[in-house]
Amino acid sequence: MPENPATRSGPGRLLVAVYALFALAATARATVQILTRFEEAPLAYLLSALAGGVYIVATVGIARADRTSHRVAAVSCTVELLGVLIIGALSLLDPAAFPDDTVWSRFGSGYFFIPLVLPVLGLLWLRHVERLGRTRVSGAVTGESS
Amino acid sequence: MIDGLTTTIQLASLAMAVWCLISAFRGQPMFVPHLIGIGVLWLLLLGQGVVSGLLMANGEQPAERVVFIGYLATVILLPPACAVWGFMERSRWGPAVIAFACFILPVLMVRLEQTWSPALA
């Protein structure tokens, strides 16, 4: 019986749930901020919107089972990780540039550092699934030859 | 917004989170008792929603109206989403998702409180 890679079940589903919540939180927050008080901190709000977009892509990418989706998810997780590291460092070095917080400010301390941990977990999970798929393929090949 | 109700929701949510975490560690999927717990939590949240709606209808306004309604809608949708997730994932990871949501809910309640009256921030 060929099984689908178990991305959507088990721990993967928890990851998708957390990602979905973050996608919702970041986009909703950015939308309200951009619509109501964009001029206060345009850079911070645009970054929040960008973060929201990246979270949405990552959520869909992890939730879907095919390899292309996983590659897209891996790219967006990497973008997230770079984003939280770079914006986190910048927000500490130059607080004046960020009058209002973004999801990634101070390495995501306003969100219990989940934005910092999430892309790492995402990448680890995608690598795990990738390996699972590969062993299954090679297992099937050796199974046929023996 | 009634403060006492918010505190009740937060405590109930944390209790629910711990319970679901234990279930997840013991490898149990979501069962009927979990569903009842989610239902109770949902009724409490609906109560807070109704009270807030009545207060708003009587002229008391949240400080950030749009954000408040957004947060209120999110917290009210959270328990049904938990239940759906619990049905989809018939393994220990169902309660794990519910536990995560129930840990987040008290935080969302704090934010909800702040958008109602920023003085509490």
PDB file of C-alpha atoms in Angstrom:
ATOM      1  CA  MET A   1       0.000   0.000   0.000  1.00  0.00           C
ATOM      2  CA  PRO A   2       1.602   3.287  -1.077  1.00  0.00           C
ATOM      3  CA  GLU A   3       1.112   5.937   1.564  1.00  0.00           C
ATOM      4  CA  ASN A   4       1.086   9.660   1.071  1.00  0.00           C
ATOM      5  CA  PRO A   5       3.869  11.512   2.841  1.00  0.00           C
ATOM      6  CA  ALA A   6       2.536  12.187   6.311  1.00  0.00           C
ATOM      7  CA  THR A   7       2.770  15.964   6.153  1.00  0.00           C
ATOM      8  CA  ARG A   8      -0.813  16.701   6.898  1.00  0.00           C
ATOM      9  CA  SER A   9      -1.281  14.237   9.714  1.00  0.00           C
ATOM     10  CA  GLY A  10       0.372  13.958  13.087  1.00  0.00           C
ATOM     11  CA  PRO A  11       2.801  16.655  14.180  1.00  0.00           C
ATOM     12  CA  GLY A  12       2.553  18.236  10.721  1.00  0.00           C
ATOM     13  CA  ARG A  13      -1.030  19.110  11.469  1.00  0.00           C
ATOM     14  CA  LEU A  14      -0.041  20.894  14.676  1.00  0.00           C
ATOM     15  CA  LEU A  15       2.530  22.861  12.692  1.00  0.00           C
ATOM     16  CA  VAL A  16      -0.074  23.778  10.084  1.00  0.00           C
ATOM     17  CA  ALA A  17      -2.445  24.923  12.849  1.00  0.00           C
ATOM     18  CA  VAL A  18       0.202  27.151  14.438  1.00  0.00           C
ATOM     19  CA  TYR A  19       1.191  28.538  11.055  1.00  0.00           C
ATOM     20  CA  ALA A  20      -2.435  29.215  10.122  1.00  0.00           C
ATOM     21  CA  LEU A  21      -2.975  31.132  13.363  1.00  0.00           C
ATOM     22  CA  PHE A  22       0.132  33.213  12.728  1.00  0.00           C
ATOM     23  CA  ALA A  23      -0.848  33.892   9.130  1.00  0.00           C
ATOM     24  CA  LEU A  24      -4.227  35.111  10.382  1.00  0.00           C
ATOM     25  CA  ALA A  25      -2.756  37.186  13.210  1.00  0.00           C
ATOM     26  CA  ALA A  26      -0.070  38.869  11.110  1.00  0.00           C
ATOM     27  CA  THR A  27      -2.270  39.669   8.094  1.00  0.00           C
ATOM     28  CA  ALA A  28      -5.227  40.837  10.176  1.00  0.00           C
ATOM     29  CA  ARG A  29      -3.004  43.061  12.292  1.00  0.00           C
ATOM     30  CA  ALA A  30      -1.205  44.518   9.280  1.00  0.00           C
ATOM     31  CA  THR A  31      -4.485  45.137   7.426  1.00  0.00           C
ATOM     32  CA  VAL A  32      -5.966  47.089  10.333  1.00  0.00           C
ATOM     33  CA  GLN A  33      -2.748  49.056  10.852  1.00  0.00           C
ATOM     34  CA  ILE A  34      -2.356  49.937   7.175  1.00  0.00           C
ATOM     35  CA  LEU A  35      -6.012  50.933   6.834  1.00  0.00           C
ATOM     36  CA  THR A  36      -6.236  53.001  10.035  1.00  0.00           C
ATOM     37  CA  ARG A  37      -2.823  54.569  10.702  1.00  0.00           C
ATOM     38  CA  PHE A  38      -0.416  53.813   7.869  1.00  0.00           C
ATOM     39  CA  GLU A  39       1.499  57.116   8.181  1.00  0.00           C
ATOM     40  CA  GLU A  40       2.579  56.398  11.788  1.00  0.00           C
ATOM     41  CA  ALA A  41       4.979  53.592  10.939  1.00  0.00           C
ATOM     42  CA  PRO A  42       4.816  52.698   7.228  1.00  0.00           C
ATOM     43  CA  LEU A  43       7.916  50.490   7.291  1.00  0.00           C
ATOM     44  CA  ALA A  44       6.755  48.453  10.286  1.00  0.00           C
ATOM     45  CA  TYR A  45       3.254  47.942   8.875  1.00  0.00           C
ATOM     46  CA  LEU A  46       4.481  46.975   5.415  1.00  0.00           C
ATOM     47  CA  LEU A  47       6.850  44.482   7.022  1.00  0.00           C
ATOM     48  CA  SER A  48       3.958  43.049   9.037  1.00  0.00           C
ATOM     49  CA  ALA A  49       1.966  42.667   5.832  1.00  0.00           C
ATOM     50  CA  LEU A  50       4.945  40.968   4.155  1.00  0.00           C
ATOM     51  CA  ALA A  51       5.335  38.641   7.147  1.00  0.00           C
ATOM     52  CA  GLY A  52       1.620  37.805   6.958  1.00  0.00           C
ATOM     53  CA  GLY A  53       1.950  36.959   3.258  1.00  0.00           C
ATOM     54  CA  VAL A  54       4.955  34.727   3.893  1.00  0.00           C
ATOM     55  CA  TYR A  55       3.106  32.915   6.700  1.00  0.00           C
ATOM     56  CA  ILE A  56       0.147  32.268   4.392  1.00  0.00           C
ATOM     57  CA  VAL A  57       2.433  30.798   1.696  1.00  0.00           C
ATOM     58  CA  ALA A  58       4.218  28.643   4.292  1.00  0.00           C
ATOM     59  CA  THR A  59       0.907  27.404   5.756  1.00  0.00           C
ATOM     60  CA  VAL A  60      -0.416  26.320   2.367  1.00  0.00           C
ATOM     61  CA  GLY A  61       2.966  24.875   1.352  1.00  0.00           C
ATOM     62  CA  ILE A  62       3.254  22.694   4.452  1.00  0.00           C
ATOM     63  CA  ALA A  63      -0.397  21.665   4.331  1.00  0.00           C
ATOM     64  CA  ARG A  64      -0.131  20.408   0.745  1.00  0.00           C
ATOM     65  CA  ALA A  65       1.542  17.077   0.160  1.00  0.00           C
ATOM     66  CA  ASP A  66       3.459  17.423  -3.122  1.00  0.00           C
ATOM     67  CA  ARG A  67       7.146  18.204  -3.446  1.00  0.00           C
ATOM     68  CA  THR A  68       6.774  21.535  -5.242  1.00  0.00           C
ATOM     69  CA  SER A  69       4.626  22.827  -2.380  1.00  0.00           C
ATOM     70  CA  HIS A  70       7.257  21.667   0.059  1.00  0.00           C
ATOM     71  CA  ARG A  71       9.963  23.507  -1.838  1.00  0.00           C
ATOM     72  CA  VAL A  72       7.845  26.666  -1.790  1.00  0.00           C
ATOM     73  CA  ALA A  73       7.261  26.123   1.937  1.00  0.00           C
ATOM     74  CA  ALA A  74      11.001  25.641   2.536  1.00  0.00           C
ATOM     75  CA  VAL A  75      11.747  28.921   0.727  1.00  0.00           C
ATOM     76  CA  SER A  76       9.141  30.827   2.732  1.00  0.00           C
ATOM     77  CA  CYS A  77      10.395  29.312   5.998  1.00  0.00           C
ATOM     78  CA  THR A  78      13.899  30.485   5.077  1.00  0.00           C
ATOM     79  CA  VAL A  79      12.588  33.976   4.266  1.00  0.00           C
ATOM     80  CA  GLU A  80      10.840  33.990   7.653  1.00  0.00           C
ATOM     81  CA  LEU A  81      13.971  32.949   9.490  1.00  0.00           C
ATOM     82  CA  LEU A  82      16.047  35.624   7.730  1.00  0.00           C
ATOM     83  CA  GLY A  83      13.268  38.159   8.320  1.00  0.00           C
ATOM     84  CA  VAL A  84      12.991  37.510  12.038  1.00  0.00           C
ATOM     85  CA  LEU A  85      16.789  37.541  12.448  1.00  0.00           C
ATOM     86  CA  ILE A  86      17.426  40.683  10.369  1.00  0.00           C
ATOM     87  CA  ILE A  87      14.385  42.685  11.544  1.00  0.00           C
ATOM     88  CA  GLY A  88      14.938  41.453  15.089  1.00  0.00           C
ATOM     89  CA  ALA A  89      18.527  42.721  15.047  1.00  0.00           C
ATOM     90  CA  LEU A  90      17.603  46.002  13.304  1.00  0.00           C
ATOM     91  CA  SER A  91      14.784  46.726  15.758  1.00  0.00           C
ATOM     92  CA  LEU A  92      17.281  46.454  18.615  1.00  0.00           C
ATOM     93  CA  LEU A  93      20.053  48.441  16.887  1.00  0.00           C
ATOM     94  CA  ASP A  94      17.816  51.195  15.496  1.00  0.00           C
ATOM     95  CA  PRO A  95      14.545  51.355  17.458  1.00  0.00           C
ATOM     96  CA  ALA A  96      13.705  54.751  15.911  1.00  0.00           C
ATOM     97  CA  ALA A  97      13.141  53.105  12.517  1.00  0.00           C
ATOM     98  CA  PHE A  98      10.372  50.954  14.081  1.00  0.00           C
ATOM     99  CA  PRO A  99       8.001  53.267  15.983  1.00  0.00           C
ATOM    100  CA  ASP A 100       5.468  50.450  16.157  1.00  0.00           C
ATOM    101  CA  ASP A 101       6.109  46.751  16.580  1.00  0.00           C
ATOM    102  CA  THR A 102       6.068  44.181  13.804  1.00  0.00           C
ATOM    103  CA  VAL A 103       5.686  40.452  14.246  1.00  0.00           C
ATOM    104  CA  TRP A 104       9.449  40.175  13.839  1.00  0.00           C
ATOM    105  CA  SER A 105      10.523  43.022  16.151  1.00  0.00           C
ATOM    106  CA  ARG A 106      12.974  42.045  18.892  1.00  0.00           C
ATOM    107  CA  PHE A 107      13.063  38.501  17.471  1.00  0.00           C
ATOM    108  CA  GLY A 108       9.318  38.149  17.972  1.00  0.00           C
ATOM    109  CA  SER A 109       9.384  38.771  21.730  1.00  0.00           C
ATOM    110  CA  GLY A 110       5.839  40.191  21.561  1.00  0.00           C
ATOM    111  CA  TYR A 111       4.698  36.765  20.382  1.00  0.00           C
ATOM    112  CA  PHE A 112       6.642  34.620  22.886  1.00  0.00           C
ATOM    113  CA  PHE A 113       9.460  34.218  20.326  1.00  0.00           C
ATOM    114  CA  ILE A 114       7.222  31.854  18.366  1.00  0.00           C
ATOM    115  CA  PRO A 115       8.160  33.702  15.108  1.00  0.00           C
ATOM    116  CA  LEU A 116      11.796  32.767  15.793  1.00  0.00           C
ATOM    117  CA  VAL A 117      11.100  29.098  16.571  1.00  0.00           C
ATOM    118  CA  LEU A 118       8.424  28.473  13.950  1.00  0.00           C
ATOM    119  CA  PRO A 119      10.554  28.650  10.754  1.00  0.00           C
ATOM    120  CA  VAL A 120      13.183  26.372  12.358  1.00  0.00           C
ATOM    121  CA  LEU A 121      10.503  23.813  13.233  1.00  0.00           C
ATOM    122  CA  GLY A 122       9.047  24.217   9.747  1.00  0.00           C
ATOM    123  CA  LEU A 123      12.380  23.541   8.050  1.00  0.00           C
ATOM    124  CA  LEU A 124      13.136  20.564  10.329  1.00  0.00           C
ATOM    125  CA  TRP A 125       9.709  19.094   9.616  1.00  0.00           C
ATOM    126  CA  LEU A 126      10.047  19.568   5.844  1.00  0.00           C
ATOM    127  CA  ARG A 127      13.465  17.873   5.953  1.00  0.00           C
ATOM    128  CA  HIS A 128      11.986  15.013   7.979  1.00  0.00           C
ATOM    129  CA  VAL A 129       9.170  14.526   5.455  1.00  0.00           C
ATOM    130  CA  GLU A 130      11.621  14.730   2.556  1.00  0.00           C
ATOM    131  CA  ARG A 131      13.742  11.947   4.106  1.00  0.00           C
ATOM    132  CA  LEU A 132      10.667   9.873   4.818  1.00  0.00           C
ATOM    133  CA  GLY A 133       9.669  10.137   1.162  1.00  0.00           C
ATOM    134  CA  ARG A 134      13.160   9.241  -0.015  1.00  0.00           C
ATOM    135  CA  THR A 135      13.494   6.133   2.164  1.00  0.00           C
ATOM    136  CA  ARG A 136      10.063   5.034   1.041  1.00  0.00           C
ATOM    137  CA  VAL A 137      11.078   5.343  -2.621  1.00  0.00           C
ATOM    138  CA  SER A 138      14.417   3.530  -2.112  1.00  0.00           C
ATOM    139  CA  GLY A 139      12.654   0.930   0.046  1.00  0.00           C
ATOM    140  CA  ALA A 140      10.202   0.290  -2.779  1.00  0.00           C
ATOM    141  CA  VAL A 141      13.076  -0.082  -5.268  1.00  0.00           C
ATOM    142  CA  THR A 142      14.989  -2.592  -3.115  1.00  0.00           C
ATOM    143  CA  GLY A 143      11.710  -4.361  -2.397  1.00  0.00           C
ATOM    144  CA  GLU A 144      11.185  -4.906  -6.109  1.00  0.00           C
ATOM    145  CA  SER A 145      14.746  -6.086  -6.797  1.00  0.00           C
ATOM    146  CA  SER A 146      14.795  -8.696  -4.035  1.00  0.00           C
TER     147      SER A 146
ATOM    148  CA  MET B   1     -16.823  42.962  28.457  1.00  0.00           C
ATOM    149  CA  ILE B   2     -17.238  41.635  31.990  1.00  0.00           C
ATOM    150  CA  ASP B   3     -13.910  41.238  33.763  1.00  0.00           C
ATOM    151  CA  GLY B   4     -15.037  38.277  35.851  1.00  0.00           C
ATOM    152  CA  LEU B   5     -16.161  36.423  32.748  1.00  0.00           C
ATOM    153  CA  THR B   6     -12.843  37.094  31.020  1.00  0.00           C
ATOM    154  CA  THR B   7     -10.955  35.663  34.004  1.00  0.00           C
ATOM    155  CA  THR B   8     -13.246  32.622  34.021  1.00  0.00           C
ATOM    156  CA  ILE B   9     -12.614  32.078  30.309  1.00  0.00           C
ATOM    157  CA  GLN B  10      -8.866  32.356  30.802  1.00  0.00           C
ATOM    158  CA  LEU B  11      -8.829  29.855  33.681  1.00  0.00           C
ATOM    159  CA  ALA B  12     -11.152  27.446  31.860  1.00  0.00           C
ATOM    160  CA  SER B  13      -9.001  27.693  28.753  1.00  0.00           C
ATOM    161  CA  LEU B  14      -5.796  26.986  30.677  1.00  0.00           C
ATOM    162  CA  ALA B  15      -7.413  24.010  32.414  1.00  0.00           C
ATOM    163  CA  MET B  16      -8.555  22.734  29.024  1.00  0.00           C
ATOM    164  CA  ALA B  17      -5.038  23.227  27.637  1.00  0.00           C
ATOM    165  CA  VAL B  18      -3.434  21.206  30.444  1.00  0.00           C
ATOM    166  CA  TRP B  19      -6.027  18.453  30.089  1.00  0.00           C
ATOM    167  CA  CYS B  20      -5.527  18.196  26.326  1.00  0.00           C
ATOM    168  CA  LEU B  21      -1.766  18.242  26.780  1.00  0.00           C
ATOM    169  CA  ILE B  22      -2.054  15.268  29.148  1.00  0.00           C
ATOM    170  CA  SER B  23      -4.289  13.474  26.620  1.00  0.00           C
ATOM    171  CA  ALA B  24      -1.742  14.193  23.877  1.00  0.00           C
ATOM    172  CA  PHE B  25       1.093  12.772  25.970  1.00  0.00           C
ATOM    173  CA  ARG B  26      -0.972   9.693  26.744  1.00  0.00           C
ATOM    174  CA  GLY B  27      -1.574   9.208  23.028  1.00  0.00           C
ATOM    175  CA  GLN B  28      -5.338   9.709  23.132  1.00  0.00           C
ATOM    176  CA  PRO B  29      -7.325  11.305  20.319  1.00  0.00           C
ATOM    177  CA  MET B  30     -10.116  13.787  21.026  1.00  0.00           C
ATOM    178  CA  PHE B  31     -13.043  12.148  22.869  1.00  0.00           C
ATOM    179  CA  VAL B  32     -16.549  13.292  23.816  1.00  0.00           C
ATOM    180  CA  PRO B  33     -15.414  14.791  27.192  1.00  0.00           C
ATOM    181  CA  HIS B  34     -12.956  17.018  25.312  1.00  0.00           C
ATOM    182  CA  LEU B  35     -15.783  18.104  23.018  1.00  0.00           C
ATOM    183  CA  ILE B  36     -17.938  18.988  26.036  1.00  0.00           C
ATOM    184  CA  GLY B  37     -15.055  21.013  27.449  1.00  0.00           C
ATOM    185  CA  ILE B  38     -14.681  22.864  24.143  1.00  0.00           C
ATOM    186  CA  GLY B  39     -18.450  23.425  24.135  1.00  0.00           C
ATOM    187  CA  VAL B  40     -18.393  24.961  27.630  1.00  0.00           C
ATOM    188  CA  LEU B  41     -15.514  27.224  26.626  1.00  0.00           C
ATOM    189  CA  TRP B  42     -17.414  28.237  23.512  1.00  0.00           C
ATOM    190  CA  LEU B  43     -20.574  29.081  25.504  1.00  0.00           C
ATOM    191  CA  LEU B  44     -18.502  31.278  27.853  1.00  0.00           C
ATOM    192  CA  LEU B  45     -17.001  33.092  24.853  1.00  0.00           C
ATOM    193  CA  LEU B  46     -20.411  33.487  23.221  1.00  0.00           C
ATOM    194  CA  GLY B  47     -21.647  34.935  26.531  1.00  0.00           C
ATOM    195  CA  GLN B  48     -18.845  37.485  26.496  1.00  0.00           C
ATOM    196  CA  GLY B  49     -19.704  38.274  22.867  1.00  0.00           C
ATOM    197  CA  VAL B  50     -23.387  38.784  23.624  1.00  0.00           C
ATOM    198  CA  VAL B  51     -22.633  40.968  26.678  1.00  0.00           C
ATOM    199  CA  SER B  52     -20.177  43.071  24.664  1.00  0.00           C
ATOM    200  CA  GLY B  53     -22.727  43.421  21.863  1.00  0.00           C
ATOM    201  CA  LEU B  54     -25.403  44.576  24.345  1.00  0.00           C
ATOM    202  CA  LEU B  55     -23.012  47.067  25.949  1.00  0.00           C
ATOM    203  CA  MET B  56     -22.106  48.441  22.527  1.00  0.00           C
ATOM    204  CA  ALA B  57     -25.784  48.693  21.602  1.00  0.00           C
ATOM    205  CA  ASN B  58     -26.313  50.702  24.812  1.00  0.00           C
ATOM    206  CA  GLY B  59     -23.674  53.227  23.847  1.00  0.00           C
ATOM    207  CA  GLU B  60     -20.571  51.888  25.566  1.00  0.00           C
ATOM    208  CA  GLN B  61     -17.899  51.737  22.901  1.00  0.00           C
ATOM    209  CA  PRO B  62     -14.620  49.826  22.786  1.00  0.00           C
ATOM    210  CA  ALA B  63     -11.556  52.029  22.355  1.00  0.00           C
ATOM    211  CA  GLU B  64     -10.599  50.323  19.098  1.00  0.00           C
ATOM    212  CA  ARG B  65     -13.891  49.182  17.664  1.00  0.00           C
ATOM    213  CA  VAL B  66     -12.748  47.357  14.514  1.00  0.00           C
ATOM    214  CA  VAL B  67      -9.859  45.595  16.229  1.00  0.00           C
ATOM    215  CA  PHE B  68     -12.108  44.619  19.133  1.00  0.00           C
ATOM    216  CA  ILE B  69     -14.700  43.049  16.834  1.00  0.00           C
ATOM    217  CA  GLY B  70     -11.922  41.294  14.913  1.00  0.00           C
ATOM    218  CA  TYR B  71     -10.462  39.771  18.054  1.00  0.00           C
ATOM    219  CA  LEU B  72     -13.909  38.846  19.375  1.00  0.00           C
ATOM    220  CA  ALA B  73     -14.754  37.051  16.123  1.00  0.00           C
ATOM    221  CA  THR B  74     -11.412  35.220  16.235  1.00  0.00           C
ATOM    222  CA  VAL B  75     -11.792  33.978  19.812  1.00  0.00           C
ATOM    223  CA  ILE B  76     -15.389  32.880  19.181  1.00  0.00           C
ATOM    224  CA  LEU B  77     -14.327  30.938  16.064  1.00  0.00           C
ATOM    225  CA  LEU B  78     -11.416  29.269  17.868  1.00  0.00           C
ATOM    226  CA  PRO B  79     -13.339  26.523  19.784  1.00  0.00           C
ATOM    227  CA  PRO B  80     -15.307  25.315  16.721  1.00  0.00           C
ATOM    228  CA  ALA B  81     -12.050  25.259  14.756  1.00  0.00           C
ATOM    229  CA  CYS B  82     -10.554  23.142  17.562  1.00  0.00           C
ATOM    230  CA  ALA B  83     -13.442  20.691  17.370  1.00  0.00           C
ATOM    231  CA  VAL B  84     -13.109  20.363  13.583  1.00  0.00           C
ATOM    232  CA  TRP B  85      -9.366  19.796  13.944  1.00  0.00           C
ATOM    233  CA  GLY B  86      -9.997  17.177  16.620  1.00  0.00           C
ATOM    234  CA  PHE B  87     -12.330  15.300  14.279  1.00  0.00           C
ATOM    235  CA  MET B  88      -9.900  15.484  11.351  1.00  0.00           C
ATOM    236  CA  GLU B  89      -6.881  14.317  13.298  1.00  0.00           C
ATOM    237  CA  ARG B  90      -7.775  11.094  15.086  1.00  0.00           C
ATOM    238  CA  SER B  91      -4.495  10.791  16.928  1.00  0.00           C
ATOM    239  CA  ARG B  92      -2.716  12.376  19.871  1.00  0.00           C
ATOM    240  CA  TRP B  93      -2.028  15.402  17.652  1.00  0.00           C
ATOM    241  CA  GLY B  94      -5.703  16.397  17.736  1.00  0.00           C
ATOM    242  CA  PRO B  95      -5.603  17.247  21.469  1.00  0.00           C
ATOM    243  CA  ALA B  96      -2.129  18.754  20.897  1.00  0.00           C
ATOM    244  CA  VAL B  97      -3.647  21.296  18.495  1.00  0.00           C
ATOM    245  CA  ILE B  98      -6.490  21.993  20.959  1.00  0.00           C
ATOM    246  CA  ALA B  99      -3.948  22.452  23.772  1.00  0.00           C
ATOM    247  CA  PHE B 100      -2.014  24.975  21.699  1.00  0.00           C
ATOM    248  CA  ALA B 101      -5.193  26.921  20.875  1.00  0.00           C
ATOM    249  CA  CYS B 102      -6.233  26.884  24.552  1.00  0.00           C
ATOM    250  CA  PHE B 103      -2.847  28.280  25.574  1.00  0.00           C
ATOM    251  CA  ILE B 104      -3.209  31.079  22.999  1.00  0.00           C
ATOM    252  CA  LEU B 105      -6.804  31.932  23.954  1.00  0.00           C
ATOM    253  CA  PRO B 106      -5.980  33.581  27.348  1.00  0.00           C
ATOM    254  CA  VAL B 107      -3.441  35.776  25.537  1.00  0.00           C
ATOM    255  CA  LEU B 108      -6.055  36.748  22.969  1.00  0.00           C
ATOM    256  CA  MET B 109      -8.410  37.578  25.857  1.00  0.00           C
ATOM    257  CA  VAL B 110      -5.793  39.966  27.256  1.00  0.00           C
ATOM    258  CA  ARG B 111      -5.529  41.664  23.855  1.00  0.00           C
ATOM    259  CA  LEU B 112      -9.326  41.779  23.639  1.00  0.00           C
ATOM    260  CA  GLU B 113      -9.435  43.479  27.030  1.00  0.00           C
ATOM    261  CA  GLN B 114      -6.846  46.036  25.881  1.00  0.00           C
ATOM    262  CA  THR B 115      -8.794  46.955  22.752  1.00  0.00           C
ATOM    263  CA  TRP B 116     -11.926  47.404  24.884  1.00  0.00           C
ATOM    264  CA  SER B 117     -10.243  49.720  27.347  1.00  0.00           C
ATOM    265  CA  PRO B 118      -6.560  50.605  26.812  1.00  0.00           C
ATOM    266  CA  ALA B 119      -6.258  51.664  30.479  1.00  0.00           C
ATOM    267  CA  LEU B 120      -5.968  47.980  31.355  1.00  0.00           C
ATOM    268  CA  ALA B 121      -2.924  47.561  29.131  1.00  0.00           C
TER     269      ALA B 121
END
